Amino acid sequence: MFLWLVFGTSISPLIIQLVAETNARETSEFFSAFVFSKGAIITYASIALLIILIIFLEKNWNKIKVKKWLQKSYTAVALGVLSILFLLGGVFNLRIYYTLYKCQFMDELERWVTENVPFPMDSFTALAYSMYAPNATMNEIKLAVDFAKEINKQPLADGVNDSINVIYILGESFIKSHASLYGYGLKTTPFMDEECEKGNLVAFSDVVAPFNSTTLVQKNTFCCNSLADGEAWYKTPYFPVLFKKAGYKVSLWDIQRDFAKNAFFTFSINSFIYDKKLQKYAYSYTSDKEFQYDGEMVDDFFKSKASRFARKNLIMFHLLGQHIGASDRFPHTKQFCKFSYKDINRNESYMTKEKKQDIADYDNATLYNDYVIRKIVEPYMDKPTVMVYFSDHGEEIYDYRDSKGRNAGGGGITPNLVKYQYEVPFVIWFSTSFMNKYPKLVNDIKASKDKPFVTDNVCQILFHLTGMKTNWYKADRDLVSPRYIPKKRIIAGVDYDKYVKK
């Protein structure tokens, strides 16, 4: 009930995954955000009423059971029929659970759901499905790691004859329309705005995430699959493996890394990207530290051996960005507490001073995110460097309805929901020396800024930027290639270009 009233959802593998991935800090933030919400209070009240009803029935059962209607023959017949129906339902469910048990991968689980339409939505079946999903995910991860091992045995090279730095930044929960880079009224992205005006940054206008879940986005952007072509992430290479094999020093600093050991830990993305075997093939350096803010993580990187310049570098950061609880995403100093509720010019009926401050805090977190990006690229400004930044997905912060975070609510999938939760900022920045060395490549990037794109194909851009010589490069999936072919974008089960854009 709590899940339905607060988030408009029910028990699912994603909920199990989120619980498994949540650490103490995130739990505290969750309670701060939702424990006293309207839906939560209704849940508490309903549970209290149920307890009162049970106590009442227990105390008065002797009086109730002597009622004449309970002693009638038709009552016994009705109860008998109900018992038979429950028995038949149990036999039917045994078949469902057996076929569930036979599923080995998540795509098989998805077919299982389709084949069992109408999907049994009782709590027990939903819980069984959700609890079994980690086993399917484990099988996928094993295949993906074995695949990386095989790829590592193959020769690989790129087309770069000089030094190069490739920076790959995965942001978090960035609502595109809250960036001044994309026309927002408040100056939330001053660094990116300035670099765009100078010609060193391209802001792509028509990019969407394939999912609104961090884990699903990571698996499908760090691997070489294309969802539009029906490819599974675990049947294609993890792209950092290809870069390391091609001679790059590969570093990953991930503020969302979680070392908590529990039964569902391997259901998260961390069980894949930090698998011990995979790490050997994929990275030269990783960080195992915890940080409160993204900027602290960046500082740690530049203090580490990983920041020492090699001839070819792939440097990857995974930020906390503007994740829900935006007030906790930036240091509360004068520099970053720039916006307050007074700056939010919104007058909807559901808007309050507190909600305006929530929006202002989100904008402050966006300002801090821009600062973090600046901290990352500044040391590389005088070196041949290209940076790709995009957010894993969007978010909502009272943008068009009385809701924040990522939930469907009673309205289900709507154009606005897809717009705010799936449209993402996507930018490519290049140093002046990179521009001078690769003018044609820079022109190709600038010529592609308005093409439609889904971020699951981002590795194709990285392969193009470095001239990676691999069979996994597909020019028709490469946004900055003249041979790029846009494909139908099915997002949240709808055709994005027909449902949202038009």
mmCIF file of N, CA and C in Angstrom, residues 14-67:
data_model
loop_
_atom_site.group_PDB
_atom_site.id
_atom_site.type_symbol
_atom_site.label_atom_id
_atom_site.label_comp_id
_atom_site.label_asym_id
_atom_site.label_seq_id
_atom_site.Cartn_x
_atom_site.Cartn_y
_atom_site.Cartn_z
ATOM 1 N N LEU A 14 12.706 -4.074 -9.401
ATOM 2 C CA LEU A 14 13.363 -2.789 -9.221
ATOM 3 C C LEU A 14 13.295 -2.333 -7.773
ATOM 4 N N ILE A 15 12.137 -2.560 -7.111
ATOM 5 C CA ILE A 15 12.011 -2.180 -5.703
ATOM 6 C C ILE A 15 12.977 -3.001 -4.857
ATOM 7 N N ILE A 16 13.040 -4.316 -5.119
ATOM 8 C CA ILE A 16 13.984 -5.171 -4.398
ATOM 9 C C ILE A 16 15.409 -4.677 -4.630
ATOM 10 N N GLN A 17 15.703 -4.318 -5.884
ATOM 11 C CA GLN A 17 17.027 -3.814 -6.240
ATOM 12 C C GLN A 17 17.343 -2.531 -5.484
ATOM 13 N N LEU A 18 16.394 -1.611 -5.453
ATOM 14 C CA LEU A 18 16.620 -0.339 -4.774
ATOM 15 C C LEU A 18 16.862 -0.536 -3.287
ATOM 16 N N VAL A 19 16.101 -1.458 -2.676
ATOM 17 C CA VAL A 19 16.295 -1.756 -1.255
ATOM 18 C C VAL A 19 17.690 -2.325 -1.030
ATOM 19 N N ALA A 20 18.107 -3.233 -1.922
ATOM 20 C CA ALA A 20 19.418 -3.869 -1.789
ATOM 21 C C ALA A 20 20.550 -2.870 -1.963
ATOM 22 N N GLU A 21 20.349 -1.893 -2.853
ATOM 23 C CA GLU A 21 21.410 -0.936 -3.157
ATOM 24 C C GLU A 21 21.478 0.207 -2.158
ATOM 25 N N THR A 22 20.457 0.351 -1.322
ATOM 26 C CA THR A 22 20.374 1.511 -0.448
ATOM 27 C C THR A 22 21.299 1.358 0.749
ATOM 28 N N ASN A 23 22.109 2.388 0.984
ATOM 29 C CA ASN A 23 22.961 2.377 2.165
ATOM 30 C C ASN A 23 22.341 3.240 3.258
ATOM 31 N N ALA A 24 23.026 3.356 4.403
ATOM 32 C CA ALA A 24 22.453 4.069 5.549
ATOM 33 C C ALA A 24 22.165 5.527 5.222
ATOM 34 N N ARG A 25 23.047 6.140 4.458
ATOM 35 C CA ARG A 25 22.863 7.550 4.108
ATOM 36 C C ARG A 25 21.604 7.741 3.273
ATOM 37 N N GLU A 26 21.429 6.888 2.263
ATOM 38 C CA GLU A 26 20.263 7.006 1.389
ATOM 39 C C GLU A 26 18.976 6.685 2.140
ATOM 40 N N THR A 27 19.058 5.738 3.097
ATOM 41 C CA THR A 27 17.881 5.412 3.905
ATOM 42 C C THR A 27 17.425 6.628 4.689
ATOM 43 N N SER A 28 18.386 7.328 5.283
ATOM 44 C CA SER A 28 18.057 8.536 6.041
ATOM 45 C C SER A 28 17.411 9.581 5.146
ATOM 46 N N GLU A 29 17.958 9.746 3.937
ATOM 47 C CA GLU A 29 17.405 10.728 3.003
ATOM 48 C C GLU A 29 16.010 10.322 2.546
ATOM 49 N N PHE A 30 15.789 9.008 2.367
ATOM 50 C CA PHE A 30 14.473 8.511 1.967
ATOM 51 C C PHE A 30 13.440 8.862 3.031
ATOM 52 N N PHE A 31 13.770 8.590 4.292
ATOM 53 C CA PHE A 31 12.819 8.882 5.362
ATOM 54 C C PHE A 31 12.526 10.378 5.433
ATOM 55 N N SER A 32 13.564 11.191 5.238
ATOM 56 C CA SER A 32 13.353 12.640 5.267
ATOM 57 C C SER A 32 12.393 13.081 4.175
ATOM 58 N N ALA A 33 12.481 12.434 3.008
ATOM 59 C CA ALA A 33 11.682 12.852 1.854
ATOM 60 C C ALA A 33 10.260 12.312 1.879
ATOM 61 N N PHE A 34 10.050 11.081 2.381
ATOM 62 C CA PHE A 34 8.764 10.414 2.158
ATOM 63 C C PHE A 34 8.026 9.914 3.396
ATOM 64 N N VAL A 35 8.695 9.817 4.543
ATOM 65 C CA VAL A 35 8.057 9.133 5.673
ATOM 66 C C VAL A 35 6.830 9.870 6.198
ATOM 67 N N PHE A 36 6.752 11.188 5.972
ATOM 68 C CA PHE A 36 5.581 11.939 6.419
ATOM 69 C C PHE A 36 4.762 12.475 5.246
ATOM 70 N N SER A 37 4.893 11.835 4.098
ATOM 71 C CA SER A 37 4.098 12.237 2.941
ATOM 72 C C SER A 37 2.647 11.825 3.140
ATOM 73 N N LYS A 38 1.757 12.385 2.317
ATOM 74 C CA LYS A 38 0.327 12.075 2.422
ATOM 75 C C LYS A 38 0.065 10.584 2.261
ATOM 76 N N GLY A 39 0.692 9.969 1.247
ATOM 77 C CA GLY A 39 0.499 8.543 1.010
ATOM 78 C C GLY A 39 0.977 7.701 2.174
ATOM 79 N N ALA A 40 2.107 8.103 2.784
ATOM 80 C CA ALA A 40 2.632 7.350 3.924
ATOM 81 C C ALA A 40 1.678 7.423 5.111
ATOM 82 N N ILE A 41 1.119 8.606 5.367
ATOM 83 C CA ILE A 41 0.196 8.775 6.499
ATOM 84 C C ILE A 41 -1.063 7.938 6.296
ATOM 85 N N ILE A 42 -1.572 7.881 5.055
ATOM 86 C CA ILE A 42 -2.742 7.031 4.762
ATOM 87 C C ILE A 42 -2.401 5.563 5.023
ATOM 88 N N THR A 43 -1.181 5.159 4.650
ATOM 89 C CA THR A 43 -0.747 3.780 4.897
ATOM 90 C C THR A 43 -0.738 3.471 6.386
ATOM 91 N N TYR A 44 -0.164 4.390 7.188
ATOM 92 C CA TYR A 44 -0.109 4.165 8.637
ATOM 93 C C TYR A 44 -1.513 4.052 9.217
ATOM 94 N N ALA A 45 -2.403 4.940 8.765
ATOM 95 C CA ALA A 45 -3.777 4.934 9.276
ATOM 96 C C ALA A 45 -4.491 3.635 8.907
ATOM 97 N N SER A 46 -4.275 3.147 7.690
ATOM 98 C CA SER A 46 -4.915 1.905 7.239
ATOM 99 C C SER A 46 -4.437 0.710 8.054
ATOM 100 N N ILE A 47 -3.142 0.668 8.325
ATOM 101 C CA ILE A 47 -2.594 -0.432 9.133
ATOM 102 C C ILE A 47 -3.166 -0.389 10.544
ATOM 103 N N ALA A 48 -3.264 0.821 11.097
ATOM 104 C CA ALA A 48 -3.820 0.970 12.448
ATOM 105 C C ALA A 48 -5.270 0.497 12.494
ATOM 106 N N LEU A 49 -6.070 0.860 11.485
ATOM 107 C CA LEU A 49 -7.475 0.426 11.434
ATOM 108 C C LEU A 49 -7.584 -1.089 11.296
ATOM 109 N N LEU A 50 -6.697 -1.687 10.502
ATOM 110 C CA LEU A 50 -6.710 -3.141 10.340
ATOM 111 C C LEU A 50 -6.405 -3.842 11.663
ATOM 112 N N ILE A 51 -5.436 -3.321 12.388
ATOM 113 C CA ILE A 51 -5.090 -3.903 13.695
ATOM 114 C C ILE A 51 -6.269 -3.800 14.657
ATOM 115 N N ILE A 52 -6.934 -2.641 14.651
ATOM 116 C CA ILE A 52 -8.107 -2.446 15.519
ATOM 117 C C ILE A 52 -9.210 -3.430 15.149
ATOM 118 N N LEU A 53 -9.431 -3.646 13.834
ATOM 119 C CA LEU A 53 -10.461 -4.587 13.383
ATOM 120 C C LEU A 53 -10.146 -6.012 13.830
ATOM 121 N N ILE A 54 -8.885 -6.423 13.710
ATOM 122 C CA ILE A 54 -8.484 -7.769 14.133
ATOM 123 C C ILE A 54 -8.714 -7.954 15.629
ATOM 124 N N ILE A 55 -8.337 -6.956 16.403
ATOM 125 C CA ILE A 55 -8.539 -7.032 17.864
ATOM 126 C C ILE A 55 -10.024 -7.126 18.192
ATOM 127 N N PHE A 56 -10.849 -6.340 17.483
ATOM 128 C CA PHE A 56 -12.303 -6.360 17.715
ATOM 129 C C PHE A 56 -12.886 -7.738 17.405
ATOM 130 N N LEU A 57 -12.493 -8.313 16.238
ATOM 131 C CA LEU A 57 -13.015 -9.627 15.854
ATOM 132 C C LEU A 57 -12.578 -10.711 16.831
ATOM 133 N N GLU A 58 -11.345 -10.614 17.296
ATOM 134 C CA GLU A 58 -10.848 -11.619 18.235
ATOM 135 C C GLU A 58 -11.612 -11.572 19.556
ATOM 136 N N LYS A 59 -11.907 -10.379 20.020
ATOM 137 C CA LYS A 59 -12.608 -10.233 21.298
ATOM 138 C C LYS A 59 -14.078 -10.610 21.195
ATOM 139 N N ASN A 60 -14.652 -10.472 19.996
ATOM 140 C CA ASN A 60 -16.092 -10.693 19.838
ATOM 141 C C ASN A 60 -16.425 -11.922 18.992
ATOM 142 N N TRP A 61 -15.420 -12.806 18.756
ATOM 143 C CA TRP A 61 -15.652 -13.943 17.877
ATOM 144 C C TRP A 61 -16.722 -14.899 18.401
ATOM 145 N N ASN A 62 -16.753 -15.121 19.683
ATOM 146 C CA ASN A 62 -17.754 -16.041 20.256
ATOM 147 C C ASN A 62 -19.172 -15.554 20.005
ATOM 148 N N LYS A 63 -19.374 -14.254 20.006
ATOM 149 C CA LYS A 63 -20.702 -13.698 19.730
ATOM 150 C C LYS A 63 -21.031 -13.798 18.242
ATOM 151 N N ILE A 64 -20.010 -13.612 17.400
ATOM 152 C CA ILE A 64 -20.248 -13.607 15.951
ATOM 153 C C ILE A 64 -20.560 -14.998 15.421
ATOM 154 N N LYS A 65 -19.809 -16.031 15.895
ATOM 155 C CA LYS A 65 -19.933 -17.365 15.301
ATOM 156 C C LYS A 65 -21.254 -18.058 15.617
ATOM 157 N N VAL A 66 -22.028 -17.540 16.602
ATOM 158 C CA VAL A 66 -23.323 -18.166 16.913
ATOM 159 C C VAL A 66 -24.454 -17.548 16.101
ATOM 160 N N LYS A 67 -24.121 -16.600 15.233
ATOM 161 C CA LYS A 67 -25.154 -15.993 14.397
ATOM 162 C C LYS A 67 -25.803 -17.066 13.526
#
